[in-house]
Short mmCIF file of C-alpha atoms and ligand atoms in Angstrom, two decimals:
data_model
loop_
_atom_site.label_atom_id
_atom_site.label_comp_id
_atom_site.label_asym_id
_atom_site.label_seq_id
_atom_site.Cartn_x
_atom_site.Cartn_y
_atom_site.Cartn_z
CA MET X 20 -6.23 34.66 3.81
CA HIS X 21 -6.46 31.89 1.26
CA TYR X 22 -9.92 31.88 -0.19
CA GLY X 23 -11.48 32.70 -3.53
CA ILE X 24 -10.93 29.23 -4.91
CA ASP X 25 -13.13 26.74 -6.69
CA TYR X 26 -14.72 24.34 -4.22
CA GLU X 27 -17.09 22.77 -6.76
CA ASN X 28 -15.15 19.64 -7.52
CA ALA X 29 -13.07 19.17 -4.43
CA PHE X 30 -13.94 19.56 -0.80
CA TRP X 31 -12.99 18.56 2.71
CA ASP X 32 -15.65 16.44 4.39
CA GLY X 33 -14.41 16.98 7.92
CA THR X 34 -12.07 14.02 7.79
CA GLN X 35 -10.33 14.03 4.45
CA MET X 36 -10.04 15.73 1.12
CA VAL X 37 -12.53 14.47 -1.44
CA TYR X 38 -11.92 14.91 -5.14
CA GLY X 39 -14.48 14.28 -7.86
CA ASP X 40 -13.85 11.64 -10.50
CA GLY X 41 -11.62 12.89 -13.23
CA PHE X 42 -11.08 16.20 -11.51
CA PRO X 43 -7.73 17.45 -12.78
CA VAL X 44 -6.07 18.41 -9.54
CA ASN X 45 -4.07 21.57 -9.66
CA ASP X 46 -1.26 21.76 -7.12
CA VAL X 47 -2.19 25.30 -6.14
CA THR X 48 -5.84 24.39 -5.63
CA ALA X 49 -4.84 21.48 -3.41
CA HIS X 50 -2.44 23.78 -1.59
CA GLU X 51 -5.21 26.25 -0.78
CA LEU X 52 -7.72 23.59 0.24
CA THR X 53 -5.12 22.05 2.52
CA HIS X 54 -4.86 25.35 4.40
CA ALA X 55 -8.51 24.81 5.34
CA VAL X 56 -7.72 21.32 6.61
CA THR X 57 -4.79 22.62 8.64
CA GLU X 58 -6.92 25.40 10.07
CA ARG X 59 -9.39 22.83 11.38
CA THR X 60 -6.85 20.25 12.56
CA ALA X 61 -3.28 21.19 13.53
CA GLY X 62 -4.20 24.88 13.61
CA LEU X 63 -0.61 25.86 12.86
CA GLU X 64 -0.23 29.58 13.57
CA TYR X 65 0.61 31.46 10.41
CA ALA X 66 3.93 32.94 11.52
CA ASP X 67 7.56 31.90 11.89
CA GLN X 68 8.24 28.13 12.18
CA SER X 69 4.61 27.09 12.60
CA GLY X 70 3.68 29.30 9.65
CA ALA X 71 6.41 27.78 7.50
CA LEU X 72 5.09 24.35 8.45
CA ASN X 73 1.56 25.48 7.55
CA GLU X 74 2.84 26.54 4.12
CA SER X 75 4.91 23.40 3.70
CA ILE X 76 2.07 21.01 4.59
CA SER X 77 0.01 22.67 1.88
CA ASP X 78 2.85 22.30 -0.62
CA MET X 79 3.30 18.65 0.37
CA ALA X 80 -0.37 17.92 -0.24
CA GLY X 81 -0.34 19.92 -3.46
CA TRP X 82 2.61 17.90 -4.71
CA ASP X 83 0.97 14.60 -3.74
CA LEU X 84 -2.02 15.47 -5.91
CA ASP X 85 0.18 16.65 -8.79
CA PRO X 86 3.18 14.35 -8.51
CA GLY X 87 4.33 14.54 -12.12
CA ASP X 88 6.70 17.41 -11.41
CA SER X 89 8.30 18.80 -8.25
CA THR X 90 7.40 22.41 -8.90
CA MET X 91 4.47 24.27 -7.39
CA GLY X 92 2.34 26.61 -9.48
CA GLU X 93 3.80 25.85 -12.88
CA ASP X 94 0.30 26.33 -14.33
CA LEU X 95 0.01 29.85 -12.93
CA SER X 96 0.39 32.75 -15.31
CA ILE X 97 3.52 33.77 -13.43
CA GLY X 98 4.96 30.27 -13.67
CA ALA X 99 6.36 28.01 -10.96
CA ILE X 100 6.94 29.56 -7.57
CA ARG X 101 8.62 26.77 -5.59
CA ASP X 102 10.39 23.44 -6.12
CA MET X 103 10.03 20.69 -3.52
CA GLU X 104 13.20 18.89 -4.57
CA ASP X 105 15.28 22.00 -5.17
CA PRO X 106 14.08 24.84 -2.91
CA GLY X 107 17.14 26.89 -3.79
CA ALA X 108 15.90 27.23 -7.36
CA TYR X 109 13.37 29.73 -5.99
CA ASP X 110 15.57 31.30 -3.33
CA GLN X 111 14.30 29.12 -0.51
CA PRO X 112 16.57 27.51 2.08
CA ALA X 113 16.75 23.72 2.01
CA THR X 114 18.56 23.11 5.28
CA ALA X 115 17.97 24.31 8.82
CA SER X 116 21.29 26.16 9.01
CA GLN X 117 19.96 28.43 6.24
CA TYR X 118 16.79 29.36 8.20
CA VAL X 119 15.93 32.97 7.33
CA CYS X 120 15.15 35.38 10.16
CA THR X 121 12.89 38.13 8.84
CA SER X 122 9.89 40.16 9.91
CA SER X 123 8.37 40.17 6.42
CA ASP X 124 5.97 37.53 5.10
CA ASN X 125 4.87 36.62 8.64
CA GLY X 126 8.40 35.63 9.50
CA GLY X 127 9.29 34.19 6.12
CA VAL X 128 6.58 31.53 5.95
CA HIS X 129 6.94 31.22 2.17
CA THR X 130 10.74 31.16 2.51
CA ASN X 131 11.49 28.78 5.36
CA SER X 132 8.88 26.32 4.08
CA GLY X 133 11.66 25.20 1.75
CA ILE X 134 13.27 23.31 4.62
CA PRO X 135 10.34 20.97 5.43
CA ASN X 136 9.52 20.84 1.72
CA LYS X 137 12.93 19.30 1.06
CA VAL X 138 12.43 16.97 4.04
CA TYR X 139 9.27 15.75 2.33
CA ALA X 140 11.13 15.23 -0.94
CA ASN X 141 13.60 13.07 1.01
CA LEU X 142 10.71 11.14 2.51
CA VAL X 143 9.06 10.50 -0.85
CA ASP X 144 12.42 9.26 -2.13
CA THR X 145 12.96 6.85 0.76
CA ILE X 146 9.54 5.42 1.70
CA GLY X 147 7.52 6.21 -1.43
CA ARG X 148 4.82 8.76 -2.05
CA GLY X 149 1.90 6.70 -0.75
CA ALA X 150 3.48 6.11 2.64
CA ALA X 151 4.84 9.65 2.80
CA ALA X 152 1.36 11.03 2.19
CA GLN X 153 -0.07 8.86 4.96
CA VAL X 154 2.59 10.05 7.38
CA ARG X 155 2.08 13.68 6.38
CA TYR X 156 -1.70 13.53 6.76
CA ARG X 157 -1.53 11.69 10.08
CA ALA X 158 0.96 14.22 11.46
CA GLN X 159 -1.15 17.14 10.23
CA THR X 160 -4.40 15.87 11.69
CA THR X 161 -3.18 14.19 14.88
CA TYR X 162 0.16 15.44 16.18
CA LEU X 163 0.94 18.96 14.96
CA THR X 164 -0.36 21.81 17.13
CA PRO X 165 -0.66 25.60 16.72
CA GLN X 166 2.80 26.27 18.15
CA SER X 167 4.68 23.39 16.55
CA GLY X 168 8.17 24.17 15.31
CA PHE X 169 10.40 22.16 13.00
CA ALA X 170 11.74 19.86 15.76
CA ASP X 171 8.15 19.25 16.88
CA ALA X 172 7.25 18.44 13.31
CA ARG X 173 10.05 15.91 13.17
CA ALA X 174 8.62 14.25 16.29
CA ALA X 175 5.11 14.45 14.85
CA PHE X 176 6.14 12.77 11.61
CA VAL X 177 8.03 10.06 13.48
CA ALA X 178 5.02 9.36 15.70
CA ALA X 179 2.77 9.34 12.65
CA ALA X 180 5.07 6.84 10.95
CA GLY X 181 4.51 4.45 13.84
CA ASP X 182 0.76 4.79 13.45
CA VAL X 183 0.68 4.07 9.72
CA GLY X 184 3.35 1.37 9.65
CA ALA X 185 6.06 3.41 7.96
CA SER X 186 9.73 3.39 8.92
CA ALA X 187 10.29 5.81 11.80
CA THR X 188 14.01 5.60 11.13
CA SER X 189 13.54 6.74 7.55
CA VAL X 190 11.27 9.56 8.66
CA ALA X 191 13.77 10.78 11.26
CA GLY X 192 16.50 10.51 8.65
CA ALA X 193 14.58 12.69 6.20
CA TRP X 194 14.53 15.51 8.78
CA GLN X 195 18.09 14.87 9.94
CA ALA X 196 19.36 15.20 6.37
CA GLN X 197 18.15 18.81 6.29
CA GLY X 198 19.66 19.61 9.67
CA VAL X 199 16.46 19.38 11.70
CA THR X 200 17.63 17.43 14.74
CA ALA X 201 15.27 16.46 17.56
CA THR X 202 16.28 19.60 19.46
CA TRP X 203 16.92 22.09 16.66
CA GLN X 204 16.02 25.72 17.31
CA PRO X 205 16.30 28.66 14.91
CA PRO X 206 18.61 31.58 15.73
CA CYS X 207 15.64 33.92 16.03
CA1 CA L 1 3.28 21.00 -9.91
ZN1 ZN L 2 -0.26 28.91 1.24
#
């Protein structure tokens, strides 16, 4: 589903992403490679909430490797396709109450990813990108599972924060700010 990309200068060694010296990291390339990491770790099913999380984790990692702007895909011929800080700029929801129920796009995986994307923007703002990236990677590789939903992801990120020495309160707050409470469920 997400192949046909250049693996020459960046690869996953079974534990982490490895980038060659001076390799100009494209956010979309990192996004696609991160799908491979997710497939082999969290295994998030590519539909509905877990699919939106799968998409969002890839956007988070893509942004971390191309942190100079908050848009995704601005180097594509079609231009930017998403904005981590302002999901609404590309017709994505930013809060849980705006969760889109649809049967297209595997249950709106490229739409509802805006919610956790904005959560991650909150997290970068509050604890800094380095810590946010550690939390994100730890959650992806240790706590998220194939059926994880948004509330599970909140719990996963909070648990990951404890492991890497980040503020669990700040992590919970980043989710809470977008309406993802510990027990949130979508209307569909
Ligand atoms: Ca970008
Ligand atoms: Zn993707």
